[in-house]
Amino acid sequence: MNQQSLINALEAWGQEELAGQRRILGHIQRQEEALVANRSGELLAACQDLDRELRTQMERHARRSKLFAQFAALYRADERALSMSSILERAGHPPRLSQLRDDLRRSSATLVRRNRRFAALAGAQRKLIEEIVAELLNQQDPKALGEGGQLVNAEA
Amino acid sequence: MSGIGLHTGLKALLASQTALENIGHNISNASTPGYSRQNVNIAAAPAVLVRGLAIGSGVNASNIQRTADLLLHRRLVTQQSMLTGLDTRLGGMAQVEALFGEPGDRGLNSLMQGFYNSLSSLSASPDDQVLRTGAVQSSQTLSGRFNELSASLTDVRRDSAAQVKAQVEQVNALAQQISGYNREIAAFESAGVTANDLRDQRDEALKSLGNLVNITHSEGQDGNVTVLTNGAMLVGKTKAYAMSVEVDTTGGATLRVQGNPNPITPKSGSIGGLLQIGQSFVPDLLERINSLAHEFIREANRAHSTGIPATGPFQSLKGIHSVQDQDADGELGDELLANAGLPFEITSGQLHVNITDRATGSFSRTSIAIDEENTTVQDLLDALNAIPHVNASLDSFGRLQMTADEGFGFDFSARMNLAPDSLGTLGGAHASLGTLNAEPFALTDGMTLDLAGLGGSVNITLAGSQFEDINQASADELAAAINANPATASGGMRAVSQGGHVFLQSLTEGATETVTLTGGSALSALGWSAGLSSSGSSNSIAATISGSYVGTENQTFTLVPTGDGTIGTTPGLTVEVFDSIGVRVGTLDVGEGYQPGTPLTLASGLKISLGFGELSASQGDRLQIEALADSDTSDVLVGLGMNAFYAGTGAEDMAVRADLALDPRMLSVSQSGAVSDNGALEALLDIRDMSVDAFAGISFGEYYGDLVGGVGFDIEAATNAREVEQFLTDTLNTRREQISGVNIDEELVNMIQFQQSYSAAARYITVVNATSEEVLRLL
């Protein structure tokens, strides 16, 4: 493949990645809303959708690795040293791809941020429930909750 | 969902993770008629005691409601405490960020550029008085900004401490209030009535307290709330314990709680935020600004101390840093220079002192070795006083003061001696015989040297007492021993040493002068042989240096002729050039065809021209040329503050040296002493791009950029953290409303379902994070 073909393939990958990231962001947003609204069913549903989306992301990941390997061969560079910016540099900064790189950068940063926020929220909620349960069980260490115990008939 | 009994929720609460999953499955069928009875089968085990709780006895629903509500409230207090702490931190950080004024005209970055620019302008016209004044002014502006930054940051620290002090009073007032509510609630509820209003008021007080300082609180069976902060009891069952704060003059604050011996360090609440600003964020910045100023002063002074002002070599000079009596014995002289309480480090190295004869303009250089483990202040004074025409002492404050005799001046520059053969050891007009061997000489006590000059003969007997170790005699010692015999001078001779060789010379120049080695047992140890003789000359070879030394290390070049002959005439006559470690770095072709006086490349940017005259390898002609990259490798001048550019040691007290600020002519921009020379100024300008060891090799600009960038990064990180904390607080508020508004049984069932959902969600959080960051890295 010549450089132009690879650039086209890279642009296609970038568009798909951008769309995929937007869908992931949507799922995380749904998870967050479900948590806040206290709707566990929706949370699980959003998790399942996210799971499907992440599988397609894995496919994109493999495609991108192959593409970068082809760029590395073309430029006779170490694949690990290549980035989209360095490819842009060598390709003379094609405008559409440059714009796509910027959009991806913004999208990835937002995704990382929102994901961390959701992680903090989920962590806090989980800790709260563990505390409540532990308090009811008169346990000192909330983490001990998941360690054992057995299902009993409390009505007995 | 209402069909699920309370006990179903409890069962789930007590279950293991696997059991939880089963329960979750069952819960999804909650609306199926008969569900609870049918599915309870899986939990048909008898009641057991689990972790001290008798399961099966049932739990009262209102207790669960209160427990959940209390825990939510407790979390909310913690969450709001964190939020308030972050808000306070962000406020402080924004204030500090504004102090730096970056990017802007008043920012240090711009003022540093201004400093370099003014030096650069002066570099083009070093003798321009207006530009000199401009350079001094920009230096003052820069140091003034350092002072201002230091003072402002210290003020922020003090203000934070003052606010902590005021808020500690609020903490104590609230703790008293909560203790009071405890008593009232206990009294009220002992009658069997719930004290709702009082409980609400106590909740509010707890929230206010949490906004000030991170607390944990719990309610006892009797309705009393106990409050802890950082492990110290603030409100107990019966009383409140006072919090106190000690503030020192620099704004350092130490918090304690009555009855607790250890200081506490709140992490959140506004006090936590203030402490992080005042005790960590600002002190760290202050330290870095101070470090920046300290290193900047060191480098500026390093460059300036070895320069020569427009007024020429110094008649007198006083250091600005005082030697301290570290061992408190009332003596300053016995202090090790490297441990004399000086603000800048002194290491092992060489200090070169030049003495200029103002009448002739000629100068001589003396090298003083500084050994950081042995050289005392008195050793330095002695070495300086041993230099002809120099007087050195300490003033009453312990500062080094040096003066030169009338008609002489001194400086510490790395200037080249442009006429290096003042002794005439390379084809000079004196009759001259150089030892073919170099020191150390293997002499023994009683060895003799028999010499003859125009004034007569002399028989010298060498005594062991004249040498530190006669078996390893130095050239200096041997020359001194020869000169110590009065007959040497009366015979019209002298001995001089250079580069480890001794030269026996006639006292005066001229073609009629002669010196001869007539015999003696010491001759062979010196590489001499009896009968060797030298005649003087009517003209001396003029060795003249030009160019600038560009080497990075101090070097001594040795010029040794390869044969005997006349410069410009004898075919094949060459002079070899060796560096300090004896490696030949060049050969000067000065034989037939060489036009005497034509500059030839010596080494490292230096050229040398040799005038007409006779060279003699057999008579031991040779010449040493010292080329200095740094005339004070020990930094003793910086340590003592001799000819400093900046006074002070850090951002707080940095200032242009007072006499320099008053008289810009004192700006030492010259390396040679010529007013138009900018050699020392170039060294000052080099500060801009130099790699600073103390900053792990980055430049001053980069270090400052990192510092300011770090403040921005901290603010961004705190802003992001605040966003998350705000979100969590809002969510908790929502949850609290939910839990208060619904059937607690349903809520607990929901919790179980969420436990499962969290586990599912947690798996994806890591994956999303890793893949997104990988994409970011690839962009």
PDB file of N, CA, C and O in Angstrom, chain A residues 21-41:
ATOM      1  N   GLN A  21     -16.191   5.926  20.236  1.00  0.00           N
ATOM      2  CA  GLN A  21     -15.973   6.614  21.515  1.00  0.00           C
ATOM      3  C   GLN A  21     -17.233   7.369  21.939  1.00  0.00           C
ATOM      4  O   GLN A  21     -17.569   7.425  23.115  1.00  0.00           O
ATOM      5  N   ARG A  22     -17.908   7.949  20.941  1.00  0.00           N
ATOM      6  CA  ARG A  22     -19.143   8.681  21.282  1.00  0.00           C
ATOM      7  C   ARG A  22     -20.202   7.733  21.820  1.00  0.00           C
ATOM      8  O   ARG A  22     -20.941   8.072  22.741  1.00  0.00           O
ATOM      9  N   ARG A  23     -20.244   6.532  21.238  1.00  0.00           N
ATOM     10  CA  ARG A  23     -21.233   5.553  21.738  1.00  0.00           C
ATOM     11  C   ARG A  23     -20.859   5.111  23.156  1.00  0.00           C
ATOM     12  O   ARG A  23     -21.715   5.020  24.030  1.00  0.00           O
ATOM     13  N   ILE A  24     -19.559   4.892  23.377  1.00  0.00           N
ATOM     14  CA  ILE A  24     -19.106   4.488  24.736  1.00  0.00           C
ATOM     15  C   ILE A  24     -19.459   5.576  25.743  1.00  0.00           C
ATOM     16  O   ILE A  24     -19.955   5.307  26.840  1.00  0.00           O
ATOM     17  N   LEU A  25     -19.218   6.806  25.330  1.00  0.00           N
ATOM     18  CA  LEU A  25     -19.528   7.941  26.206  1.00  0.00           C
ATOM     19  C   LEU A  25     -21.017   7.934  26.555  1.00  0.00           C
ATOM     20  O   LEU A  25     -21.406   8.175  27.709  1.00  0.00           O
ATOM     21  N   GLY A  26     -21.856   7.629  25.541  1.00  0.00           N
ATOM     22  CA  GLY A  26     -23.304   7.556  25.766  1.00  0.00           C
ATOM     23  C   GLY A  26     -23.659   6.469  26.771  1.00  0.00           C
ATOM     24  O   GLY A  26     -24.473   6.686  27.674  1.00  0.00           O
ATOM     25  N   HIS A  27     -22.986   5.326  26.664  1.00  0.00           N
ATOM     26  CA  HIS A  27     -23.270   4.227  27.605  1.00  0.00           C
ATOM     27  C   HIS A  27     -22.843   4.596  29.023  1.00  0.00           C
ATOM     28  O   HIS A  27     -23.539   4.281  29.982  1.00  0.00           O
ATOM     29  N   ILE A  28     -21.693   5.251  29.123  1.00  0.00           N
ATOM     30  CA  ILE A  28     -21.223   5.648  30.462  1.00  0.00           C
ATOM     31  C   ILE A  28     -22.200   6.658  31.064  1.00  0.00           C
ATOM     32  O   ILE A  28     -22.531   6.601  32.249  1.00  0.00           O
ATOM     33  N   GLN A  29     -22.677   7.539  30.203  1.00  0.00           N
ATOM     34  CA  GLN A  29     -23.639   8.538  30.668  1.00  0.00           C
ATOM     35  C   GLN A  29     -24.920   7.842  31.180  1.00  0.00           C
ATOM     36  O   GLN A  29     -25.468   8.223  32.204  1.00  0.00           O
ATOM     37  N   ARG A  30     -25.331   6.817  30.444  1.00  0.00           N
ATOM     38  CA  ARG A  30     -26.537   6.067  30.863  1.00  0.00           C
ATOM     39  C   ARG A  30     -26.288   5.362  32.194  1.00  0.00           C
ATOM     40  O   ARG A  30     -27.146   5.334  33.076  1.00  0.00           O
ATOM     41  N   GLN A  31     -25.085   4.811  32.337  1.00  0.00           N
ATOM     42  CA  GLN A  31     -24.740   4.134  33.605  1.00  0.00           C
ATOM     43  C   GLN A  31     -24.829   5.128  34.762  1.00  0.00           C
ATOM     44  O   GLN A  31     -25.379   4.829  35.819  1.00  0.00           O
ATOM     45  N   GLU A  32     -24.275   6.285  34.498  1.00  0.00           N
ATOM     46  CA  GLU A  32     -24.225   7.316  35.533  1.00  0.00           C
ATOM     47  C   GLU A  32     -25.640   7.735  35.936  1.00  0.00           C
ATOM     48  O   GLU A  32     -25.975   7.818  37.127  1.00  0.00           O
ATOM     49  N   GLU A  33     -26.460   7.965  34.918  1.00  0.00           N
ATOM     50  CA  GLU A  33     -27.840   8.379  35.190  1.00  0.00           C
ATOM     51  C   GLU A  33     -28.597   7.293  35.942  1.00  0.00           C
ATOM     52  O   GLU A  33     -29.374   7.576  36.854  1.00  0.00           O
ATOM     53  N   ALA A  34     -28.339   6.044  35.548  1.00  0.00           N
ATOM     54  CA  ALA A  34     -29.016   4.929  36.218  1.00  0.00           C
ATOM     55  C   ALA A  34     -28.611   4.857  37.688  1.00  0.00           C
ATOM     56  O   ALA A  34     -29.439   4.617  38.569  1.00  0.00           O
ATOM     57  N   LEU A  35     -27.343   5.112  37.936  1.00  0.00           N
ATOM     58  CA  LEU A  35     -26.856   5.088  39.324  1.00  0.00           C
ATOM     59  C   LEU A  35     -27.515   6.183  40.143  1.00  0.00           C
ATOM     60  O   LEU A  35     -27.998   5.954  41.251  1.00  0.00           O
ATOM     61  N   VAL A  36     -27.500   7.385  39.564  1.00  0.00           N
ATOM     62  CA  VAL A  36     -28.050   8.528  40.293  1.00  0.00           C
ATOM     63  C   VAL A  36     -29.550   8.328  40.525  1.00  0.00           C
ATOM     64  O   VAL A  36     -30.073   8.620  41.595  1.00  0.00           O
ATOM     65  N   ALA A  37     -30.236   7.795  39.492  1.00  0.00           N
ATOM     66  CA  ALA A  37     -31.687   7.613  39.610  1.00  0.00           C
ATOM     67  C   ALA A  37     -32.041   6.340  40.367  1.00  0.00           C
ATOM     68  O   ALA A  37     -33.218   6.020  40.526  1.00  0.00           O
ATOM     69  N   ASN A  38     -30.999   5.592  40.782  1.00  0.00           N
ATOM     70  CA  ASN A  38     -31.235   4.399  41.585  1.00  0.00           C
ATOM     71  C   ASN A  38     -31.992   3.322  40.800  1.00  0.00           C
ATOM     72  O   ASN A  38     -32.887   2.679  41.319  1.00  0.00           O
ATOM     73  N   ARG A  39     -31.623   3.156  39.503  1.00  0.00           N
ATOM     74  CA  ARG A  39     -32.305   2.153  38.673  1.00  0.00           C
ATOM     75  C   ARG A  39     -31.284   1.102  38.255  1.00  0.00           C
ATOM     76  O   ARG A  39     -30.542   1.271  37.277  1.00  0.00           O
ATOM     77  N   SER A  40     -31.226   0.055  39.045  1.00  0.00           N
ATOM     78  CA  SER A  40     -30.183  -0.944  38.828  1.00  0.00           C
ATOM     79  C   SER A  40     -30.358  -1.690  37.519  1.00  0.00           C
ATOM     80  O   SER A  40     -29.403  -2.093  36.881  1.00  0.00           O
ATOM     81  N   GLY A  41     -31.604  -1.880  37.091  1.00  0.00           N
ATOM     82  CA  GLY A  41     -31.872  -2.585  35.834  1.00  0.00           C
ATOM     83  C   GLY A  41     -31.256  -1.848  34.665  1.00  0.00           C
ATOM     84  O   GLY A  41     -30.616  -2.440  33.793  1.00  0.00           O
TER      85      GLY A  41
END
